[in-house]
Short mmCIF file of C-alpha atoms and ligand atoms in Angstrom, two decimals:
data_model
loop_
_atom_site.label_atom_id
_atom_site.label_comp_id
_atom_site.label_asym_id
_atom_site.label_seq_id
_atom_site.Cartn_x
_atom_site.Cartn_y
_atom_site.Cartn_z
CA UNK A 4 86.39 40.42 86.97
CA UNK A 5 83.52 38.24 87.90
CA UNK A 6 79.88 39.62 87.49
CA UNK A 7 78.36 39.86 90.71
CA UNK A 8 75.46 37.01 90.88
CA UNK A 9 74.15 37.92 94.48
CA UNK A 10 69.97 38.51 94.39
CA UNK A 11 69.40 41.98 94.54
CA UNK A 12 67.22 42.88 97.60
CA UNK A 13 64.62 44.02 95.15
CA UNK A 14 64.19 40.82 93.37
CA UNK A 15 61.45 38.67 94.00
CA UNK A 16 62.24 36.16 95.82
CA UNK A 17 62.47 33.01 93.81
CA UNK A 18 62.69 33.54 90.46
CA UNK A 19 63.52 30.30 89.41
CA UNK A 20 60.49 28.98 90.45
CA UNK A 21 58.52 31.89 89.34
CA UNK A 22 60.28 31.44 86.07
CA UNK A 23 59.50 27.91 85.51
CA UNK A 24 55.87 28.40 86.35
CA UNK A 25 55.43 30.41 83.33
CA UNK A 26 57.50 28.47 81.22
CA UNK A 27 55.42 26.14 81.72
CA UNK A 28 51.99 27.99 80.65
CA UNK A 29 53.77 29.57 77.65
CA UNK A 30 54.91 26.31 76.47
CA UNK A 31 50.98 25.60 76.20
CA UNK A 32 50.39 28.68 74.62
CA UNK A 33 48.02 29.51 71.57
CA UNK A 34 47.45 32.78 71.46
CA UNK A 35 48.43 33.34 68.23
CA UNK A 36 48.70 31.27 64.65
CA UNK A 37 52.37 30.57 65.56
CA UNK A 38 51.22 28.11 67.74
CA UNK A 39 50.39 25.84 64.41
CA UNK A 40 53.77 25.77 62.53
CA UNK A 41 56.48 25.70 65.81
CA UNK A 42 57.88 22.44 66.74
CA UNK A 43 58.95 23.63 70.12
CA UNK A 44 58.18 27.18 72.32
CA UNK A 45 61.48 28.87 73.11
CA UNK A 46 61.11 30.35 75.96
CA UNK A 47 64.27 31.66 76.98
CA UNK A 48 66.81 30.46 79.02
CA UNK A 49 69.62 31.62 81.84
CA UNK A 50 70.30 33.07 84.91
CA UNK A 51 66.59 33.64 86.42
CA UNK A 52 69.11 36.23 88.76
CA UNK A 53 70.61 37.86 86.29
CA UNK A 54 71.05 41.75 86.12
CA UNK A 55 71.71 41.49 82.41
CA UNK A 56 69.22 40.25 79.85
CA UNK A 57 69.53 40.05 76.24
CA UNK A 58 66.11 40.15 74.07
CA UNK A 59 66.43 39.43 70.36
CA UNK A 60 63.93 38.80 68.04
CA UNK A 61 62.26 35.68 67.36
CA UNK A 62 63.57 31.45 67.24
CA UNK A 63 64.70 30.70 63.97
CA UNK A 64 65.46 27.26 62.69
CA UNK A 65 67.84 25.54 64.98
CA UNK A 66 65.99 26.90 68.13
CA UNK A 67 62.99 25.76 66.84
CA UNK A 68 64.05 22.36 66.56
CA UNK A 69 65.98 22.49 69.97
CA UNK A 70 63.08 24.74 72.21
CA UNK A 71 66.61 26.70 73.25
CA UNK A 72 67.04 30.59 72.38
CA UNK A 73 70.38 32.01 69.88
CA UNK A 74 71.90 28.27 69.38
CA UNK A 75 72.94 28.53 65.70
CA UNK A 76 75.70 30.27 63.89
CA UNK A 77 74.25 33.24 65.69
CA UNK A 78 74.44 31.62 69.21
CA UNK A 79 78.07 30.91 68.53
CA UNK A 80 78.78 34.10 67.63
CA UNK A 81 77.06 35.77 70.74
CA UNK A 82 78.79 33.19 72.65
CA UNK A 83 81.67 34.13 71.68
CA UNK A 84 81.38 38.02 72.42
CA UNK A 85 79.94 37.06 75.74
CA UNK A 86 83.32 35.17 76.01
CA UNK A 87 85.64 38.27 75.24
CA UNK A 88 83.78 40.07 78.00
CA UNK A 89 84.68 37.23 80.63
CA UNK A 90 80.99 36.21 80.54
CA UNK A 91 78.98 33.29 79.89
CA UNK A 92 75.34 32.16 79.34
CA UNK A 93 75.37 31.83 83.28
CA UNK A 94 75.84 35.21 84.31
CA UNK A 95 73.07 36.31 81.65
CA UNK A 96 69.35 35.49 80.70
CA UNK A 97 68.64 35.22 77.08
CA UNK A 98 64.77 35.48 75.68
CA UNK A 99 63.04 36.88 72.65
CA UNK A 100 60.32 39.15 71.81
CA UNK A 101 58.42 36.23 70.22
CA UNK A 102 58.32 32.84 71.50
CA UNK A 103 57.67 30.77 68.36
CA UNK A 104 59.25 30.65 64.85
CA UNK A 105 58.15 33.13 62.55
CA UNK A 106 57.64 31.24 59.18
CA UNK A 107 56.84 31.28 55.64
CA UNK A 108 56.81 28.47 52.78
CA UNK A 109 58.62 29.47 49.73
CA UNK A 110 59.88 27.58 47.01
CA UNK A 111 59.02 24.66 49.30
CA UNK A 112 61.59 25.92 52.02
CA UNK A 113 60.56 27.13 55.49
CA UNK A 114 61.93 30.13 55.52
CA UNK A 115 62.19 32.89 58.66
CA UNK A 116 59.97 36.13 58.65
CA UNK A 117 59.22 38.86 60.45
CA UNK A 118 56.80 38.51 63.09
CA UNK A 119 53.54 40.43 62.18
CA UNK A 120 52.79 43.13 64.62
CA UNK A 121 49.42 41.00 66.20
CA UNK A 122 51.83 38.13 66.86
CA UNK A 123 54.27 40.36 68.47
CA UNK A 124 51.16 41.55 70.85
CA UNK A 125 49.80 38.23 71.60
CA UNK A 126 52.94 37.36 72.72
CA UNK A 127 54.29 40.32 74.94
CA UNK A 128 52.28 38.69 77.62
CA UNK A 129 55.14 35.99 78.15
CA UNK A 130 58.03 38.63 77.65
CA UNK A 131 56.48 40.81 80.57
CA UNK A 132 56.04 38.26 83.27
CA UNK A 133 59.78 36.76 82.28
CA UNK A 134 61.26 40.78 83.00
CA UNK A 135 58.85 41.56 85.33
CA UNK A 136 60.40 38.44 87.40
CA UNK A 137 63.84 38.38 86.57
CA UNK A 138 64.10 42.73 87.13
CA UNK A 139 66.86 42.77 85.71
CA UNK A 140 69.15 46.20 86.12
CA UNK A 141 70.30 45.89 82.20
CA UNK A 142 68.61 44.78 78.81
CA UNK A 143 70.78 44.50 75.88
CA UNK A 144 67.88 44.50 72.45
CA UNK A 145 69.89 42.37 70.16
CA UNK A 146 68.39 44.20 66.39
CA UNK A 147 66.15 46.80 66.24
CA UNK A 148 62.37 44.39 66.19
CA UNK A 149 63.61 43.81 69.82
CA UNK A 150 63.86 47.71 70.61
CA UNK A 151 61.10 48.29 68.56
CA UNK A 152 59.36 46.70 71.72
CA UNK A 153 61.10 47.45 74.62
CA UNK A 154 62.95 50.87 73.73
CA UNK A 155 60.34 53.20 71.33
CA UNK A 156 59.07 52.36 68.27
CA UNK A 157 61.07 53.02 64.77
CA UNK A 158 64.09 52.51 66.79
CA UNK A 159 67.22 53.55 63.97
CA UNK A 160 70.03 51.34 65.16
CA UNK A 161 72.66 53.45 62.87
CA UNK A 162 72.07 56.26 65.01
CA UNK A 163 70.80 54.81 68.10
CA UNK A 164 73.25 51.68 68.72
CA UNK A 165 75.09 51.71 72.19
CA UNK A 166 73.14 54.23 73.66
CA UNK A 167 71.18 54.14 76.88
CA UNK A 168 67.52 54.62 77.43
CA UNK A 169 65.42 54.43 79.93
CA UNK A 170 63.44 51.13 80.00
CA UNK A 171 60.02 49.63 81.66
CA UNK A 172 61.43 46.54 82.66
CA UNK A 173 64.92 48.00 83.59
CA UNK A 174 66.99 50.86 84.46
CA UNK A 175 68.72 50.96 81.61
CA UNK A 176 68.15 49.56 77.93
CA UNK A 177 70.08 49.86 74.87
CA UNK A 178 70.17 47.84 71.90
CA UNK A 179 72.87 46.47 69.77
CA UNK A 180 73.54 44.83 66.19
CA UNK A 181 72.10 41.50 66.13
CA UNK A 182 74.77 38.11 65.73
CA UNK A 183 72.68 37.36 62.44
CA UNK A 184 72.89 40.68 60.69
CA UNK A 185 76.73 40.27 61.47
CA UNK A 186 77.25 37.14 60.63
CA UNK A 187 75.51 38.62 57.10
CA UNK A 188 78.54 40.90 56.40
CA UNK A 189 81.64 39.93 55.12
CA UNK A 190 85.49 41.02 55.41
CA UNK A 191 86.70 44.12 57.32
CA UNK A 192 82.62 45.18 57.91
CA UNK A 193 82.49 41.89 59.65
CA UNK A 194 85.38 42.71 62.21
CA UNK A 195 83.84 45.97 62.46
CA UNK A 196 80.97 44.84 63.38
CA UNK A 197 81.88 42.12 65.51
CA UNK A 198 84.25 44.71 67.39
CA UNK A 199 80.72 46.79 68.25
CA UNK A 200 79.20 43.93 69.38
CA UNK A 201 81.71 42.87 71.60
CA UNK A 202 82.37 46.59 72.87
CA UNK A 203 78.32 47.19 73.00
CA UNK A 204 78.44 44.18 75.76
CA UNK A 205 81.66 45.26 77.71
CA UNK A 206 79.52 48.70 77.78
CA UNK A 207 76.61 46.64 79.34
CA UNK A 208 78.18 44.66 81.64
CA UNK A 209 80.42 48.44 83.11
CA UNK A 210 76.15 49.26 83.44
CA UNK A 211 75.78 46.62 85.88
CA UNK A 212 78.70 47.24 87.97
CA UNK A 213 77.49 51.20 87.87
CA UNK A 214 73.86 50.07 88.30
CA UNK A 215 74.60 48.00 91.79
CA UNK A 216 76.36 50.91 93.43
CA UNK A 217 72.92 53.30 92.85
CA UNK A 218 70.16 53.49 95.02
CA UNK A 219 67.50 51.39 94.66
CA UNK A 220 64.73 53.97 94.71
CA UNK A 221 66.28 54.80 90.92
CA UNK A 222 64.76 51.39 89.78
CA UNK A 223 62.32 52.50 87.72
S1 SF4 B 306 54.38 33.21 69.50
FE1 SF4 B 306 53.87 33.65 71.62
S2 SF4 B 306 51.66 34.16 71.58
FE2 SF4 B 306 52.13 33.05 69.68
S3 SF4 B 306 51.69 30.92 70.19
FE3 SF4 B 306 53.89 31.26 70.52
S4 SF4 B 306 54.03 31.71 72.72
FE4 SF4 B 306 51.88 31.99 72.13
#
């Protein structure tokens, strides 16, 4: 079935535009050391109307290069589970928590890291106005540094995958495994993962179709 894209009476009233105005400021933005080692701010991209929004972490490589969010081996994979739920990147809005690549030198390598909890703050400014326009009914965290942020803090994902909490920025949260830590395992743990990806966003997208029929004084 095809995800209902009509604007929800209590969105503003044009996000895209809203959107694009502070894409445009964050992809000036220096509020944190970040700023000196990214080749491009990734913003986040999608549906400015969608109800469902996934959050991961931070850009790695490849969306560093490319200024676009989840386009590696990750990407693919997230694609692909969006796929097996009759969904694209159309009918959902994809951000991080942090806008720039988190790096370190070692070895002589760039490699990713962790954002450090100050960058993570500096930053939330640019994650709030993007939720706070796009209201959407449903955030999927994709790891647990994304519902670190937007769930409660020392999120367990072993225990706390797939299940729904309330959420500032939504009606309903929950958070999921994220397409790198899958793409990590190997063999049957792979498929079994994978499977609780794809099953985590068929769970989401049921949310949506729940979360039009309620009342809208239940938004937050
Ligand atoms: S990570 Fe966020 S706060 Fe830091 S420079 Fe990039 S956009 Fe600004």
């Amino acid at each position: 079935m095809e995800m209902d894209l009509t604007l929800d009476l209590w969105g503003v009233e044009n996000p895209e535009e809203e959107l694009e105005k502070v894409r445009q400021q964050a992809l000036q933005c220096t509020a944190c050391r970040l700023a000196e080692t990214r080749t491009n701010v990734v913003f986040g991209e999608g549906n400015p109307r969608a109800p469902l929004v996934f959050v991961g972490e931070g850009p790695g490589e490849h969306e560093d290069a490319t200024g676009r969010p989840f386009v590696g081996r990750a990407g693919a994979l997230l694609d692909q589970a969006l796929r097996e739920n009759g969904l694209s990147r159309k009918h959902v809005y994809i951000c991080n928590v942090i806008k720039c690549r988190a790096s370190v030198v070692e070895n002589g390598r760039v490699r990713n890291r962790p954002p450090y909890a100050d960058e993570i703050t500096a930053c939330h400014q640019w994650l709030d106005k993007q939720l706070t326009i796009i209201q959407p009914l449903v955030i999927v965290c994709l790891g647990a540094p994304a519902a670190n942020t937007l769930i409660h803090k020392n999120f367990k994902m072993t225990q706390e995958r797939g299940i729904w909490f309330p959420c500032h920025y939504a009606r309903y949260a929950m958070a999921t495994l994220h397409p790198a830590y899958i793409l990590r395992q190997e063999g049957e743990s792979y498929q079994q993962n994978y499977r609780l990806l794809v099953q985590d966003i068929a769970a989401a997208r049921q949310k949506v179709i729940e979360a039009k029929k309620e009342p809208k004084t239940t938004l937050f």
